[in-house]
Structure formats: structure tokens, C-alpha cells
Coordinates of C-alpha atoms in Angstrom, one line a residue:
A1 CA 117.5 -54.7 259.4
Y2 CA 118.1 -52.2 256.6
E3 CA 121.3 -50.2 256.2
I4 CA 121.7 -47.2 253.9
Y5 CA 125.2 -46.5 252.6
Q6 CA 125.9 -43.0 251.5
C7 CA 128.8 -41.8 249.3
D8 CA 129.0 -38.3 250.8
W9 CA 127.1 -35.6 252.6
S10 CA 125.6 -33.8 249.6
S11 CA 122.2 -32.3 250.2
D12 CA 120.7 -34.3 247.3
V13 CA 121.6 -37.5 249.2
C14 CA 121.0 -36.7 252.8
S15 CA 119.1 -33.4 253.2
S16 CA 116.3 -33.5 255.8
D17 CA 114.0 -31.5 253.5
L18 CA 114.2 -34.1 250.6
P19 CA 112.4 -37.4 250.6
L20 CA 115.6 -39.5 250.5
A21 CA 117.9 -41.1 253.1
R22 CA 116.6 -39.8 256.4
P23 CA 112.9 -40.0 255.7
F24 CA 113.4 -43.5 254.2
A25 CA 115.5 -44.6 257.2
D26 CA 112.8 -43.3 259.6
R27 CA 110.1 -45.1 257.7
K28 CA 112.0 -48.4 257.5
G29 CA 113.8 -48.3 260.8
A30 CA 117.1 -48.3 258.9
T31 CA 120.6 -47.2 259.9
I32 CA 122.4 -44.6 257.8
V33 CA 126.1 -45.3 257.3
A34 CA 128.4 -42.7 255.9
A35 CA 132.0 -41.5 256.1
R36 CA 133.3 -39.0 258.7
P37 CA 132.3 -35.4 258.4
P38 CA 134.0 -33.3 255.7
V39 CA 137.2 -31.9 257.1
R40 CA 138.3 -29.1 254.7
E41 CA 138.5 -25.4 255.3
T42 CA 135.1 -23.8 255.2
H43 CA 133.7 -20.8 253.4
A44 CA 133.6 -17.5 255.2
S45 CA 129.9 -18.2 255.7
G46 CA 130.8 -21.3 257.7
A47 CA 129.4 -23.7 255.2
L48 CA 131.7 -26.4 253.7
D49 CA 130.1 -26.1 250.4
E50 CA 126.7 -24.9 249.1
D51 CA 125.8 -28.5 248.3
E52 CA 126.8 -29.9 251.7
D53 CA 124.1 -30.7 254.3
A54 CA 125.6 -29.1 257.5
D55 CA 122.8 -30.6 259.7
F56 CA 123.3 -34.2 258.6
A57 CA 124.8 -36.8 260.9
P58 CA 125.1 -40.6 260.1
D59 CA 124.0 -43.2 262.5
R60 CA 127.3 -45.0 262.0
V61 CA 130.6 -43.7 260.7
L62 CA 132.2 -45.8 258.0
T63 CA 136.0 -46.0 257.5
G64 CA 137.9 -46.8 254.3
G65 CA 138.7 -50.5 253.9
E66 CA 135.8 -51.6 256.0
R67 CA 133.9 -54.6 254.7
I68 CA 130.2 -55.3 255.0
E69 CA 129.2 -58.9 254.4
G70 CA 125.7 -60.3 253.6
D71 CA 124.3 -63.6 252.2
G72 CA 126.5 -64.2 249.2
W73 CA 127.9 -60.6 248.8
T74 CA 130.6 -58.4 250.2
L75 CA 130.9 -54.7 250.0
E76 CA 134.2 -52.9 250.6
A77 CA 134.2 -49.2 251.5
L78 CA 136.8 -47.3 249.4
F79 CA 137.8 -43.9 250.6
T80 CA 137.8 -41.7 247.4
P81 CA 138.2 -38.1 248.3
G82 CA 138.1 -35.4 245.6
H83 CA 134.6 -34.7 244.6
A84 CA 134.1 -34.3 248.4
S85 CA 136.7 -34.6 251.1
N86 CA 134.8 -37.5 252.7
H87 CA 133.5 -39.3 249.5
M88 CA 133.1 -43.1 249.6
A89 CA 132.7 -45.6 246.8
F90 CA 131.6 -49.2 247.4
A91 CA 133.2 -52.3 245.7
L92 CA 131.0 -55.4 245.2
R93 CA 133.8 -58.0 245.4
E94 CA 131.9 -61.0 244.0
E95 CA 131.1 -59.2 240.7
N96 CA 134.3 -57.1 240.5
A97 CA 131.9 -54.1 240.3
L98 CA 132.1 -50.6 241.8
F99 CA 129.3 -48.4 243.0
S100 CA 131.2 -45.2 242.3
G101 CA 128.8 -42.6 243.7
D102 CA 129.7 -39.2 242.5
H103 CA 133.4 -40.1 241.9
V104 CA 132.7 -41.5 238.4
M105 CA 129.5 -40.4 236.8
G106 CA 127.8 -41.9 233.7
W107 CA 125.9 -38.8 232.6
S108 CA 128.2 -35.9 233.2
T109 CA 131.6 -34.7 234.4
T110 CA 132.1 -35.0 238.2
V111 CA 132.0 -31.6 240.0
V112 CA 135.1 -30.9 242.1
A113 CA 134.2 -27.6 243.9
P114 CA 136.7 -26.1 246.4
P115 CA 137.2 -25.8 249.3
D116 CA 135.7 -29.2 250.1
G117 CA 136.5 -30.6 246.6
N118 CA 140.1 -31.1 245.7
M119 CA 141.4 -32.0 242.2
R120 CA 144.7 -33.4 243.4
D121 CA 142.8 -35.8 245.8
Y122 CA 140.3 -36.6 243.0
M123 CA 143.0 -37.7 240.6
A124 CA 144.7 -39.8 243.2
S125 CA 141.4 -41.5 244.0
L126 CA 140.8 -42.1 240.3
D127 CA 144.2 -43.7 239.9
A128 CA 143.4 -46.0 242.9
V129 CA 140.1 -47.0 241.3
I130 CA 141.6 -47.6 237.9
A131 CA 144.3 -49.8 239.4
R132 CA 141.6 -52.2 240.6
N133 CA 140.7 -53.0 237.0
Y134 CA 136.9 -53.1 237.4
T135 CA 134.7 -54.6 234.7
T136 CA 132.8 -51.8 232.9
P137 CA 129.4 -52.8 231.4
T138 CA 128.6 -51.6 227.9
E139 CA 126.7 -48.3 228.1
N140 CA 124.5 -49.4 225.1
D141 CA 122.9 -52.0 227.3
H142 CA 121.5 -49.3 229.6
S143 CA 118.2 -47.5 229.2
Y144 CA 116.4 -44.6 230.9
A145 CA 113.4 -44.8 228.6
T146 CA 109.8 -45.2 229.9
P147 CA 107.8 -48.3 228.9
V148 CA 104.5 -47.8 227.2
V149 CA 101.3 -49.9 227.6
T150 CA 99.6 -50.8 224.4
R151 CA 97.6 -53.7 222.9
H152 CA 98.7 -56.7 220.9
A153 CA 96.3 -59.1 219.3
G154 CA 93.6 -57.9 221.6
R155 CA 95.6 -58.3 224.8
E156 CA 97.4 -55.7 226.9
A157 CA 101.1 -55.5 226.1
L158 CA 104.1 -53.6 227.3
L159 CA 106.6 -52.0 224.9
V160 CA 110.1 -51.6 226.2
W161 CA 113.1 -49.8 224.6
G162 CA 116.6 -50.6 225.8
A163 CA 119.7 -52.7 225.1
E164 CA 119.3 -51.6 221.4
H165 CA 116.0 -53.5 221.1
L166 CA 112.4 -52.5 221.0
T167 CA 110.4 -55.4 222.5
A168 CA 106.8 -56.1 223.2
H169 CA 105.8 -58.3 226.2
D170 CA 102.5 -59.8 227.3
A171 CA 101.4 -57.7 230.3
A172 CA 100.0 -60.8 232.0
D173 CA 103.2 -62.9 232.2
G174 CA 106.1 -60.8 230.7
K175 CA 106.5 -63.2 227.7
E176 CA 108.3 -61.6 224.8
L177 CA 105.9 -61.2 221.8
W178 CA 108.2 -59.6 219.3
S179 CA 111.5 -57.9 219.1
C180 CA 113.1 -55.4 216.8
G181 CA 116.9 -54.8 216.8
D182 CA 119.6 -53.4 214.5
F183 CA 119.4 -49.9 215.8
N184 CA 123.2 -49.6 215.9
P185 CA 124.6 -51.7 213.0
E186 CA 127.9 -49.8 213.0
G187 CA 128.5 -50.9 216.6
N188 CA 129.0 -47.3 218.0
R189 CA 129.8 -47.3 221.7
N190 CA 128.3 -45.2 224.4
W191 CA 124.9 -44.9 222.8
V192 CA 122.8 -45.1 225.9
A193 CA 119.0 -44.9 225.5
V194 CA 117.9 -41.8 227.4
S195 CA 115.0 -40.4 225.3
S196 CA 111.8 -42.4 225.4
F197 CA 110.0 -43.5 222.2
V198 CA 106.5 -42.3 221.3
L199 CA 103.6 -44.0 219.5
A200 CA 101.9 -42.6 216.4
G201 CA 99.1 -44.8 215.2
D202 CA 100.7 -48.2 214.4
L203 CA 104.2 -46.9 214.6
A204 CA 106.8 -46.4 217.3
I205 CA 109.1 -43.5 216.8
V206 CA 112.4 -44.4 218.4
P207 CA 115.3 -41.8 218.9
Y208 CA 118.8 -43.2 219.4
G209 CA 122.5 -42.5 218.8
R210 CA 122.8 -39.6 221.3
G211 CA 120.5 -37.5 219.1
S212 CA 121.8 -38.6 215.7
R213 CA 119.2 -41.3 214.8
L214 CA 115.5 -41.6 214.5
H215 CA 113.6 -44.8 213.6
G216 CA 110.0 -45.6 212.6
I217 CA 109.0 -49.1 213.7
K218 CA 105.8 -50.8 212.8
L219 CA 104.0 -52.4 215.8
G220 CA 102.9 -56.0 215.8
G221 CA 104.2 -59.2 214.4
T222 CA 105.7 -62.3 216.1
G223 CA 109.3 -63.1 217.0
D224 CA 112.2 -61.2 215.4
V225 CA 110.7 -58.4 213.3
T226 CA 113.9 -56.5 212.7
S227 CA 113.9 -57.0 208.9
S228 CA 110.2 -56.7 208.3
H229 CA 108.9 -53.9 210.6
R230 CA 111.4 -51.0 210.2
A231 CA 109.4 -48.4 208.2
W232 CA 112.2 -45.8 207.9
T233 CA 115.4 -44.6 209.5
R234 CA 116.8 -41.0 209.7
K235 CA 120.6 -40.5 210.3
D236 CA 120.5 -36.8 210.4
T237 CA 118.2 -36.0 213.3
G238 CA 116.9 -37.2 216.6
T239 CA 116.9 -36.4 220.3
F240 CA 119.3 -37.5 223.1
V241 CA 117.5 -36.5 226.3
P242 CA 114.0 -34.9 225.5
S243 CA 111.5 -37.4 224.3
P244 CA 109.5 -36.8 221.1
V245 CA 105.8 -36.0 221.3
E246 CA 102.9 -36.9 219.1
Y247 CA 100.1 -34.4 218.4
A248 CA 97.4 -34.3 215.7
G249 CA 99.1 -37.0 213.6
R250 CA 102.5 -35.3 213.6
I251 CA 105.8 -36.0 215.6
Y252 CA 107.5 -33.0 217.2
L253 CA 111.1 -33.0 218.4
V254 CA 112.7 -30.5 220.7
R255 CA 116.4 -31.4 220.5
D256 CA 118.9 -30.9 223.3
R257 CA 120.1 -27.5 222.1
G258 CA 116.6 -26.2 221.2
E259 CA 116.2 -27.2 217.6
V260 CA 112.5 -28.0 216.8
E261 CA 111.3 -30.3 214.1
C262 CA 107.8 -31.4 212.9
L263 CA 107.8 -34.8 211.1
D264 CA 105.4 -37.0 209.3
P265 CA 105.4 -40.3 211.3
A266 CA 104.5 -42.4 208.2
T267 CA 107.6 -41.4 206.2
G268 CA 109.9 -39.7 208.7
K269 CA 110.2 -36.7 206.5
T270 CA 110.6 -33.2 208.1
L271 CA 107.6 -31.0 207.5
W272 CA 109.1 -27.9 209.1
S273 CA 111.9 -26.9 211.4
G274 CA 112.8 -24.0 213.7
S275 CA 114.8 -23.2 216.8
L276 CA 114.0 -22.0 220.3
P277 CA 116.3 -19.4 221.8
K278 CA 119.7 -20.8 222.9
S279 CA 121.8 -20.1 225.9
G280 CA 124.5 -22.0 227.8
A281 CA 121.7 -24.3 229.1
N282 CA 120.3 -27.4 227.4
Y283 CA 116.8 -28.7 227.0
Y284 CA 116.5 -31.8 229.2
S285 CA 112.8 -31.9 229.8
S286 CA 110.5 -33.4 227.2
P287 CA 108.1 -31.0 225.4
S288 CA 104.4 -31.0 225.9
I289 CA 101.7 -29.9 223.4
A290 CA 98.3 -28.5 224.3
D291 CA 95.8 -26.2 222.5
G292 CA 98.1 -26.3 219.4
K293 CA 101.1 -25.0 221.3
I294 CA 104.5 -26.5 222.2
Y295 CA 105.6 -26.0 225.8
A296 CA 109.3 -26.5 226.2
A297 CA 111.4 -25.9 229.4
R298 CA 115.1 -25.0 229.2
E299 CA 117.3 -26.2 232.0
D300 CA 117.9 -22.7 233.3
G301 CA 114.2 -22.3 234.0
V302 CA 113.0 -20.5 230.9
V303 CA 109.8 -22.0 229.5
F304 CA 109.0 -21.3 225.9
V305 CA 105.6 -21.4 224.2
A306 CA 105.6 -21.9 220.4
R307 CA 103.0 -22.6 217.7
A308 CA 102.7 -26.3 216.8
D309 CA 100.8 -26.1 213.5
A310 CA 102.0 -25.4 209.9
K311 CA 104.3 -22.6 210.9
F312 CA 106.8 -22.4 213.7
E313 CA 106.7 -19.3 215.8
V314 CA 107.9 -18.6 219.4
L315 CA 104.9 -17.0 221.2
S316 CA 106.3 -16.3 224.6
E317 CA 109.3 -16.7 226.9
N318 CA 108.8 -17.2 230.7
N319 CA 111.5 -17.2 233.2
M320 CA 110.5 -19.3 236.3
G321 CA 113.4 -18.1 238.3
E322 CA 114.8 -21.6 239.1
R323 CA 116.1 -24.7 237.3
V324 CA 113.6 -26.8 235.4
I325 CA 114.3 -30.3 234.0
A326 CA 110.9 -31.9 234.5
S327 CA 108.4 -31.9 231.6
P328 CA 105.5 -29.5 231.6
V329 CA 102.2 -31.2 232.2
P330 CA 98.9 -29.7 230.8
V331 CA 95.9 -30.7 232.8
Q332 CA 92.3 -29.2 232.9
N333 CA 93.3 -25.9 231.2
R334 CA 96.3 -25.5 233.4
L335 CA 100.0 -26.1 233.1
L336 CA 102.0 -27.7 235.9
L337 CA 105.7 -27.0 236.0
R338 CA 108.0 -28.7 238.5
G339 CA 111.0 -26.5 239.2
E340 CA 114.0 -27.2 241.4
K341 CA 112.3 -25.7 244.4
H342 CA 108.6 -25.1 243.6
L343 CA 105.6 -26.7 241.8
F344 CA 104.0 -24.0 239.6
C345 CA 100.4 -24.1 238.4
I346 CA 99.8 -21.7 235.4
A347 CA 96.2 -20.7 234.5
S348 CA 94.7 -18.0 232.4
A349 CA 93.2 -15.1 234.3
T350 CA 89.5 -15.4 235.2
R351 CA 87.3 -13.0 233.2

């Protein structure tokens, strides 16, 4: 039987209107296990926190120190209040590893929002976790990039970017065909691969270094092609979260703070640059290009349209009224935008 272990009662984890814990449990006949209800003083509205799901109830209440054993593995529930008053982390004893939930996050600072969140409790929980001396994997080995299907020697192949290597694999059996490394010769730490690479003809354009590096890698070859297939390297530009996009033989970057660049993929040289309007919000979604226009969404829900030809020019600014981190998708003369609460379909007026 399945069991689902939850770190807290946040709505993004357990809300009944999101396709996460409860719908999955109902589908699989699973049991949801979580800590006791949050206990802190509530808002005047009666809500514990705007992010808490007041309607949630676990099937079984978990207590700190409880151990759950399986075939060759043991999980220990650690009571780690702070982010939420009932937050749990889970220690995998056999690997000296910790599933930290929202207590320690790899991509941002943990939110501690009163009244349910408490900074004193958070620091005490952090000290307790540090005292256990967990092994921390190297962040450079991680990757959030999307693989790309291509062809190698007439056969379907899969290109994969991660662990500081771009590799090609035979789609039939996964066998490695070639590998290119040396993306971080200085050994910089915490260079996780978030942005995906993009293909431009026989080149892969690979961003790295938290937005500080950009590489042009020739496709093909056999074995280790590190020294033979690197066409160029830029150490003054790149993207961290948004992926580059190829259009009409050019590469377009929308960087995390809204800087825009058009590059020649063959040489890596910048053809022109510009900037989208800035605010306190970042650009997390990848840009899309259609009909010669760049569509770029800022996290605060403002979607910009700009020219994508020989001259950069912002053409329009459109506030969708809610957070947007998904990439715009052009399809059949329409633009699909996935906001935090709605899916928008934008089309020109019928004449």
C-alpha cells in the first residue's frame, strides 16, 4: 500500500483544488501521513496563514521521532517547526540524507511568515538539523534542464544536459554516444543547471554558471568530444533560469533581470542587445518567439511583446493580473499563457 508523507499543511502540498496529495491518494488508495494541525495563533480572519489549507486533514497523524521502515530503508520523522508550526522533515538513515521539505530549500530562502511561522523556532530546528551532520550532494551535479530528441548517424538520440556534461544517448537503449565536459574548469560551486540548452543547426547553445557562461557545442562525434567540439565560449553573458530560444537562425536570450540579447549561434557574438522593463520581479519563464515577436513573461504577471529582428523595441506591456512563471506557448495564431490561477488564450479580434 502507498503512503504519502507531507512536510506541512501548505496549500501547494495538500489543497483539495490542486492535483497533488489528496487526488493522488484517492487514485492510488494511499494513506496521507502528516504532522498534527498547526497550533499557532490565527489571523483575525480565522486563517492560520494565507498559504495553509484549513480544510486538510491527514489520514494518520505523525509524531516527531517516529520511524517508518521498509525493505532496506528507514525514515525518521523530524519535528522541525519554524517555516510552519507543524513542519516535518524526513531522515533517510541508510544514506545519511535528509528530505528537508520547506525547512531548507535549494532554490530560494525559506519563508517564515507569522503567525504560524516563527523565526526562533526555525533557527532552533536548523541547529538541530546541522547537528546531525548530513551529507550534502554537490549542487553542480543537479539539473533541471529538459532533454532534447535529435538524430545521430541516422538514429534517434537524446541530448541531456546535467552534471556539467552535455551527453548524447542512443534512444533505443540509452547507450552514451558522446560526451562534452569542461563547462566549469575553475571548479566554481553551486552552479546548478536550471536553464535548458537549445539547438541551432548543428550546434547546441548551453547556458551555465548561474547566468555567467554561454557555450556553443558542435553536435556529433564519438566518445569524449570535450576538446574537439567546443565552438566558442562566452564568459560575460548567459541565462540562469529562462532558456534561450532559436528563431530564424539567431539565438535570443531573455536574462533573469530582463536583459535581452540576440546572438549569432555560429560565433557566439552579440548582434544586438536591449532590456525589458524592470521591477522587483524576475523573469523565470522562457521566452517564445512567433511572427517575428518575442513574448516574455515577468514573474509578477506582466507579459511583454518585443520585436525580434534587426532592432529591439518593446511593442506592448500586458498585465495578466496574476503571477506567471510558465512559458508563453504560441499555437495556431493564438498565445497560451498559464498563470497562477488561470489559463489564458490570447487571439486577435475577428474582423
